[in-house]
CSV table of C-alpha atoms in Angstrom, one decimal:
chain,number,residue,atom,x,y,z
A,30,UNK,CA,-2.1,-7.2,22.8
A,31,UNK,CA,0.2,-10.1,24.8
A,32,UNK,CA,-1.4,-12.8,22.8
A,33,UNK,CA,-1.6,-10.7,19.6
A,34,UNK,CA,2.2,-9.7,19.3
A,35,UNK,CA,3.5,-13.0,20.3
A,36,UNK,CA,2.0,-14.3,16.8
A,37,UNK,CA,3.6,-11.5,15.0
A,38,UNK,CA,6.7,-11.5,16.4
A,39,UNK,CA,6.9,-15.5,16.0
A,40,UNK,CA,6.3,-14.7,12.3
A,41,UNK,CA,9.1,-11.4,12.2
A,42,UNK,CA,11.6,-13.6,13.8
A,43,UNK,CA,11.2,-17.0,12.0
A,44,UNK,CA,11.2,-15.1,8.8
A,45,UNK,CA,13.8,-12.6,9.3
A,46,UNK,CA,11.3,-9.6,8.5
A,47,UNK,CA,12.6,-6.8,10.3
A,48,UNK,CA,16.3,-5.5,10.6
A,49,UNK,CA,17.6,-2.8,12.4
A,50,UNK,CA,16.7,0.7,11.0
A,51,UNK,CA,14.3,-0.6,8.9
A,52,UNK,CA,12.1,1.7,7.7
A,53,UNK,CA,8.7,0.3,6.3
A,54,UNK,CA,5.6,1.7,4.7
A,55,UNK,CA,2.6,-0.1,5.6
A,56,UNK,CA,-0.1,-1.4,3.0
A,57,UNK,CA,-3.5,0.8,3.7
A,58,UNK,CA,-6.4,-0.3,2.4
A,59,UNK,CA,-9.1,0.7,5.2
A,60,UNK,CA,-10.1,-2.9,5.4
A,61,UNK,CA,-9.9,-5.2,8.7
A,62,UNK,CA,-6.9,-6.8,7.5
A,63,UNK,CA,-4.5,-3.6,6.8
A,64,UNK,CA,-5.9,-1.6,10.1
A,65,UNK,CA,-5.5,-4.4,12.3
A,66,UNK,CA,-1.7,-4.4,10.7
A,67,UNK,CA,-1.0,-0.8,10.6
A,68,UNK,CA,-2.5,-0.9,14.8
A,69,UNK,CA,-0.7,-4.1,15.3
A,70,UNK,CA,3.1,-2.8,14.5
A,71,UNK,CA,3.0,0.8,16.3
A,72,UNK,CA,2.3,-1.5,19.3
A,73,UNK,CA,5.2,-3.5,18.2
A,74,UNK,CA,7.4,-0.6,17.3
A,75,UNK,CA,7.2,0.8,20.6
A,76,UNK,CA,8.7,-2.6,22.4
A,77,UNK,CA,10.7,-3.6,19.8
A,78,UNK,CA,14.7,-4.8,20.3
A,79,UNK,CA,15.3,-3.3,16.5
A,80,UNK,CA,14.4,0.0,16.4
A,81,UNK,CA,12.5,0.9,12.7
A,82,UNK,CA,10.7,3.3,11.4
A,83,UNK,CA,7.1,3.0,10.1
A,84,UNK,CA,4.7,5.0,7.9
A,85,UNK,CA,1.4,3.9,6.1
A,86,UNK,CA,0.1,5.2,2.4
A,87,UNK,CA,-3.2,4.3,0.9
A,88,UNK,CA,-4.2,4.0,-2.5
A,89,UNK,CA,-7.2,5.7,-4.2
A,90,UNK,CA,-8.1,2.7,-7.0
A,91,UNK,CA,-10.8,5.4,-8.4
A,92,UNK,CA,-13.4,2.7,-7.8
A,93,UNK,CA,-15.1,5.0,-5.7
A,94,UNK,CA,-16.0,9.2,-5.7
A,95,UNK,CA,-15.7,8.9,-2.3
A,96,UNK,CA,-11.9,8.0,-1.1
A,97,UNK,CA,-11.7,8.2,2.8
A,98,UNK,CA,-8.4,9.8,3.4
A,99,UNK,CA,-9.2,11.7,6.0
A,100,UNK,CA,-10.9,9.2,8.0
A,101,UNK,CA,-7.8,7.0,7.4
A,102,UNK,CA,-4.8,10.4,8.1
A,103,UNK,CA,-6.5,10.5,11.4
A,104,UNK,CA,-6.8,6.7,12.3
A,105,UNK,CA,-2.8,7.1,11.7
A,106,UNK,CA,-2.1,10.5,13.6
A,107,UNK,CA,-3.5,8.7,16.7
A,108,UNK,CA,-0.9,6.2,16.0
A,109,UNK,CA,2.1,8.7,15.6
A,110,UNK,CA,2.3,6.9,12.3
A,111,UNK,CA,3.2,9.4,9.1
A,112,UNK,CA,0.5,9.0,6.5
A,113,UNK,CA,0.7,8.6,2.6
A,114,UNK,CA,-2.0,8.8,-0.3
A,115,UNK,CA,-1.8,8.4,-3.9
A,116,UNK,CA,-3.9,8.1,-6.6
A,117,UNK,CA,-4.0,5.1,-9.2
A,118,UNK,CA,-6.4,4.7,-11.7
A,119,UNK,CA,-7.3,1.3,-11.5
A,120,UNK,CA,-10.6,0.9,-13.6
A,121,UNK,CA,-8.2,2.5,-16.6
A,122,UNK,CA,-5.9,-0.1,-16.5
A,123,UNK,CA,-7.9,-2.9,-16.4
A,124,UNK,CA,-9.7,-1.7,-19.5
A,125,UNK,CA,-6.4,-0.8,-21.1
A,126,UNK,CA,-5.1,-4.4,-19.7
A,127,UNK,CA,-7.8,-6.3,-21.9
A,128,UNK,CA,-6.9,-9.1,-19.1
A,129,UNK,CA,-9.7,-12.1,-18.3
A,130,UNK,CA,-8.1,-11.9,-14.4
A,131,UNK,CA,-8.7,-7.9,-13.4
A,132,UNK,CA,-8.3,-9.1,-9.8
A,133,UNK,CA,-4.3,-9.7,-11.5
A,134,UNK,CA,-4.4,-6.2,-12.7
A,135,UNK,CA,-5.3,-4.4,-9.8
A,136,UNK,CA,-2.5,-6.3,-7.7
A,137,UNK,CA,0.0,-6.0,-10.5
A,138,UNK,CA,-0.4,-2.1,-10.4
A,139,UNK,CA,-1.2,-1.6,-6.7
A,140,UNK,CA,1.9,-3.5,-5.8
A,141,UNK,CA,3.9,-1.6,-8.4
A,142,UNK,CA,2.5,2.2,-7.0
A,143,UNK,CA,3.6,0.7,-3.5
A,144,UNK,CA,6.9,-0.5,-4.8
A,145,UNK,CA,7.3,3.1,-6.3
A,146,UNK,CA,5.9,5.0,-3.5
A,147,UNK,CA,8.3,3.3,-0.9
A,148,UNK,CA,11.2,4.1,-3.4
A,149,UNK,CA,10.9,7.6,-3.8
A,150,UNK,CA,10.3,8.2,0.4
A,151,UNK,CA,13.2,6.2,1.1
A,152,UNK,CA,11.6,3.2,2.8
A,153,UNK,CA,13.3,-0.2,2.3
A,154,UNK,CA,10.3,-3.0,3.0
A,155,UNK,CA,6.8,-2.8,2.7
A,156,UNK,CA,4.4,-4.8,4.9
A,157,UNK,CA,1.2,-6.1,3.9
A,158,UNK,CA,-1.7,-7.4,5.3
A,159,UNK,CA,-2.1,-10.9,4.1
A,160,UNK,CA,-2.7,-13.6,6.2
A,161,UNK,CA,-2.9,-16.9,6.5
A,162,UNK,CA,-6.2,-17.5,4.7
A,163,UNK,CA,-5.3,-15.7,2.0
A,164,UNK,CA,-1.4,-18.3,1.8
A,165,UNK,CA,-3.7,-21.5,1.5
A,166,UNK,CA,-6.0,-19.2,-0.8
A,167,UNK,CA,-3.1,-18.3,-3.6
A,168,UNK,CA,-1.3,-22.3,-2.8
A,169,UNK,CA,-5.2,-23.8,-3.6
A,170,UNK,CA,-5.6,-20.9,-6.8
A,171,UNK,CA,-2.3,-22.0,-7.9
A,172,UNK,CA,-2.9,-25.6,-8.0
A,173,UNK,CA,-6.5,-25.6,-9.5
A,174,UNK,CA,-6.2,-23.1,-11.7
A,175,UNK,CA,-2.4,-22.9,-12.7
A,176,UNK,CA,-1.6,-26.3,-12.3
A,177,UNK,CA,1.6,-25.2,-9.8
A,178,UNK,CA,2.4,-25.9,-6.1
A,179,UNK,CA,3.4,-22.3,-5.2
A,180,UNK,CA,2.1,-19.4,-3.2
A,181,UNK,CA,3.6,-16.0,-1.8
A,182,UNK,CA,6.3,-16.2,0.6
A,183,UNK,CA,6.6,-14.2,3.8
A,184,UNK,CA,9.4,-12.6,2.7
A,185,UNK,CA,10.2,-11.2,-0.7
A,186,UNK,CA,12.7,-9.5,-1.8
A,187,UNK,CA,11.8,-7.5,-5.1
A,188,UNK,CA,15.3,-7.4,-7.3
A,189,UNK,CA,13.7,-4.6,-9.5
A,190,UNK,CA,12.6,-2.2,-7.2
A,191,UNK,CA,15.1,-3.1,-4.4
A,192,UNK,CA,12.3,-3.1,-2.0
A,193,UNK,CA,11.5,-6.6,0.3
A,194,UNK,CA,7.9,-7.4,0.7
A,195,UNK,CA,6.8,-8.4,4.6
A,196,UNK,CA,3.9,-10.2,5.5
A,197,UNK,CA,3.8,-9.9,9.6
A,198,UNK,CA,0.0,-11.6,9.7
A,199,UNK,CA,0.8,-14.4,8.3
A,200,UNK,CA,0.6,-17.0,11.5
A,201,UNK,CA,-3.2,-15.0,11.8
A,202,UNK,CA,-6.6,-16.8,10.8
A,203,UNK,CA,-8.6,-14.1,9.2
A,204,UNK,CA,-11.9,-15.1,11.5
A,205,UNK,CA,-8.8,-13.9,14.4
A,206,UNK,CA,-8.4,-11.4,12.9
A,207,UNK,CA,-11.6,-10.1,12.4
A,208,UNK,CA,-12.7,-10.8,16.2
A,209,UNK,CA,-9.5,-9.1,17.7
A,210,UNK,CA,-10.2,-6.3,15.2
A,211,UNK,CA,-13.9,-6.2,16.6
A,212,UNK,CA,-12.0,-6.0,19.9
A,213,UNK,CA,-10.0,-3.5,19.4
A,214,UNK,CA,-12.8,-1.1,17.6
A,215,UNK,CA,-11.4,-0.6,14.6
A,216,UNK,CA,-13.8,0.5,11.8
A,217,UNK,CA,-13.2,-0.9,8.5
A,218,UNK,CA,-13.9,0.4,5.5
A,219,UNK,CA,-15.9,-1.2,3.0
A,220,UNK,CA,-14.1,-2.6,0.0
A,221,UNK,CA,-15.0,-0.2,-3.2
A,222,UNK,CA,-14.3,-2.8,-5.8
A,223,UNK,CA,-16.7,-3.9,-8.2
A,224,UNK,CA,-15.4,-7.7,-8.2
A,225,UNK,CA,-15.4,-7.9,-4.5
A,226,UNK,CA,-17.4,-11.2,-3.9
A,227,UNK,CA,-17.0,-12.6,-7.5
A,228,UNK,CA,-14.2,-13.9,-7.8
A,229,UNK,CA,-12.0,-16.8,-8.4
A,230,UNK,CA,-10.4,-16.7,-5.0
A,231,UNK,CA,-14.0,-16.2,-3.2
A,232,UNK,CA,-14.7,-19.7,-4.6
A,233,UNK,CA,-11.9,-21.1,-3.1
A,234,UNK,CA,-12.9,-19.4,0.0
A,235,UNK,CA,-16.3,-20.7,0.2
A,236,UNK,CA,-14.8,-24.3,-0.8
A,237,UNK,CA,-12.2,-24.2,2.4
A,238,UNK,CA,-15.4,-23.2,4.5
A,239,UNK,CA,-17.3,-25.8,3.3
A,240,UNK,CA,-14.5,-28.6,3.7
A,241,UNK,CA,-13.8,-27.0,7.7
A,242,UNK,CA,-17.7,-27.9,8.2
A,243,UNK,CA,-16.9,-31.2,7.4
A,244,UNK,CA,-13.6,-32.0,9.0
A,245,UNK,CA,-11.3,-29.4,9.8
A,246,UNK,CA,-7.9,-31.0,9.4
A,247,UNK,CA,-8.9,-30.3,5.4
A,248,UNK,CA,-7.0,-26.4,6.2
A,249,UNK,CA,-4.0,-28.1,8.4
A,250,UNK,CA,-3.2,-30.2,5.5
A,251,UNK,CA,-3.2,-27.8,3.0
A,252,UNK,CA,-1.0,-25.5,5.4
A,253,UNK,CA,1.1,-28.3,5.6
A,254,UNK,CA,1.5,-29.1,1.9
A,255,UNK,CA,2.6,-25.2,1.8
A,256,UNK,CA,6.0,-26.4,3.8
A,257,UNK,CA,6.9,-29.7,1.7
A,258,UNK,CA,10.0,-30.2,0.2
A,259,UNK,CA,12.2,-27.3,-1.2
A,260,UNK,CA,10.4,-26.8,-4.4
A,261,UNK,CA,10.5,-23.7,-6.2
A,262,UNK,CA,7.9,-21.0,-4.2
A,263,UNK,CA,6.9,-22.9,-1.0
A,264,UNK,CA,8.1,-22.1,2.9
A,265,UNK,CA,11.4,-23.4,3.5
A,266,UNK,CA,10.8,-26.1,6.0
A,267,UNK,CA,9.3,-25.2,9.9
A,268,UNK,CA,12.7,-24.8,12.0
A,269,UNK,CA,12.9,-26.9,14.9
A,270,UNK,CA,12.8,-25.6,18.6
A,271,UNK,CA,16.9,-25.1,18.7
A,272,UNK,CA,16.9,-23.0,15.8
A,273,UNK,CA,14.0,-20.5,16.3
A,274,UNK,CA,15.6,-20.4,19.6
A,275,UNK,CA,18.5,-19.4,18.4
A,276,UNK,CA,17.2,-16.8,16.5
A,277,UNK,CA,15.1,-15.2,19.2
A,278,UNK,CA,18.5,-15.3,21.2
A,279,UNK,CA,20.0,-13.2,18.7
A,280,UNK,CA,17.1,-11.0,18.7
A,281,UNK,CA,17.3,-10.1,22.3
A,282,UNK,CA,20.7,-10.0,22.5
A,283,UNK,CA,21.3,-7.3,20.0
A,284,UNK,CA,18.4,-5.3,22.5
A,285,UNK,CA,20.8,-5.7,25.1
A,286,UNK,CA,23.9,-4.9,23.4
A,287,UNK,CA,22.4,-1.8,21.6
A,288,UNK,CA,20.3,-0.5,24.2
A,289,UNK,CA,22.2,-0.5,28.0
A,290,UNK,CA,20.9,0.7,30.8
């Protein structure tokens, strides 16, 4: 776990995720991704220099009779980690939606139940899952398909709902994250959704894979191209050595000064 949260905590303290007294609802899907998150910060929690409090909730899309909630209440009782279901008929909306893009649907209403969700239980962030894949992923479906240079940020605060938007895997490779999770023994669940496989972003997927085969500095530069510049949507620039060292200062000093021997 060493080697595991020193990437997430390089990623909470360059991007300012977590702030004393946070309290955060985790993203729960079931799959690799969202277990190896949910596993990854009660490790955290329990060294942390800012305390926070954490909880997890899982969405039942209705793509699927079968919604594992039990399987997925106790995978977060042996973490000490409160649990939270809901339903939202996803299937419904996308027909109601008429959109070309249902994989835009389902996010648009899953993010919004989370949103909600995390509102009404008093939580004030919400992590998710995402990694570092899925960054170049949304900068590469941006640029083909929408003609703009932009993908999600790390940290995003959400005006309407008042509710910031965390992404602590982001300095993961999914193929890491998949072999730690493989490690680890943590059984995902298989992904009930229809499109899964067939989609725009699987095409991207499968073109990255086939560009690492053939050099592998294709990913670095698009990783790269994710930091240029200040434009509207991309990383603020990498901070040198003195400033993240700065900030991980601060971070262990307020450890000290709040919890004395």
């Amino acid at each position: 776990m060493k080697k595991i949260s020193s990437r997430i905590w390089r990623a909470i303290i360059e991007f300012d995720m977590i702030q004393a007294n946070d309290q955060i609802l985790i993203g729960l899907s079931g799959g690799k991704d969202s277990l190896f998150l949910t596993y990854s910060l009660a490790h955290l929690r329990q060294h942390s220099g800012r305390p926070f409090s954490m909880a997890a909730c899982t969405l039942d899309t209705r793509f699927s009779d079968s919604f594992p909630r039990q399987e997925l209440a106790d995978f977060c009782r042996q973490l000490a980690i409160p649990f939270y279901s809901s339903p939202v008929d996803i299937p419904a909306a996308i027909a109601a939606a008429k959109s070309p893009d249902p994989c835009a649907t389902c996010a648009y209403f899953r993010r919004g139940a989370l949103n909600r969700i995390a509102s009404e239980h008093g939580f004030n962030k919400v992590a998710l899952a995402h990694h570092h894949d899925d960054a170049v992923e949304t900068f590469l479906l941006g640029l083909f398909y929408a003609g703009r240079l932009k993908t999600f940020l790390p940290k995003t605060p959400q005006e309407r709902s008042g509710v910031t938007i965390i992404r602590p895997l982001i300095y993961f490779r999914e193929a890491e994250i998949t072999a730690n999770s493989e490690r680890l023994n943590l059984k995902a669940i298989k992904n009930p959704c229809p499109y899964n496989g067939q989609t725009k972003r699987q095409e991207i997927k499968e073109m990255l894979h086939a560009l690492d085969s053939k050099d592998p500095e294709y990913y670095r530069r698009f990783s790269a191209a994710m930091r240029s510049g200040g434009a509207t949507g991309l990383w603020p620039a990498e901070p040198d050595r003195h400033t993240l060292k700065g900030r991980y200062l601060d971070f262990i000093d307020y450890n000290k000064n709040n919890n004395p021997l």
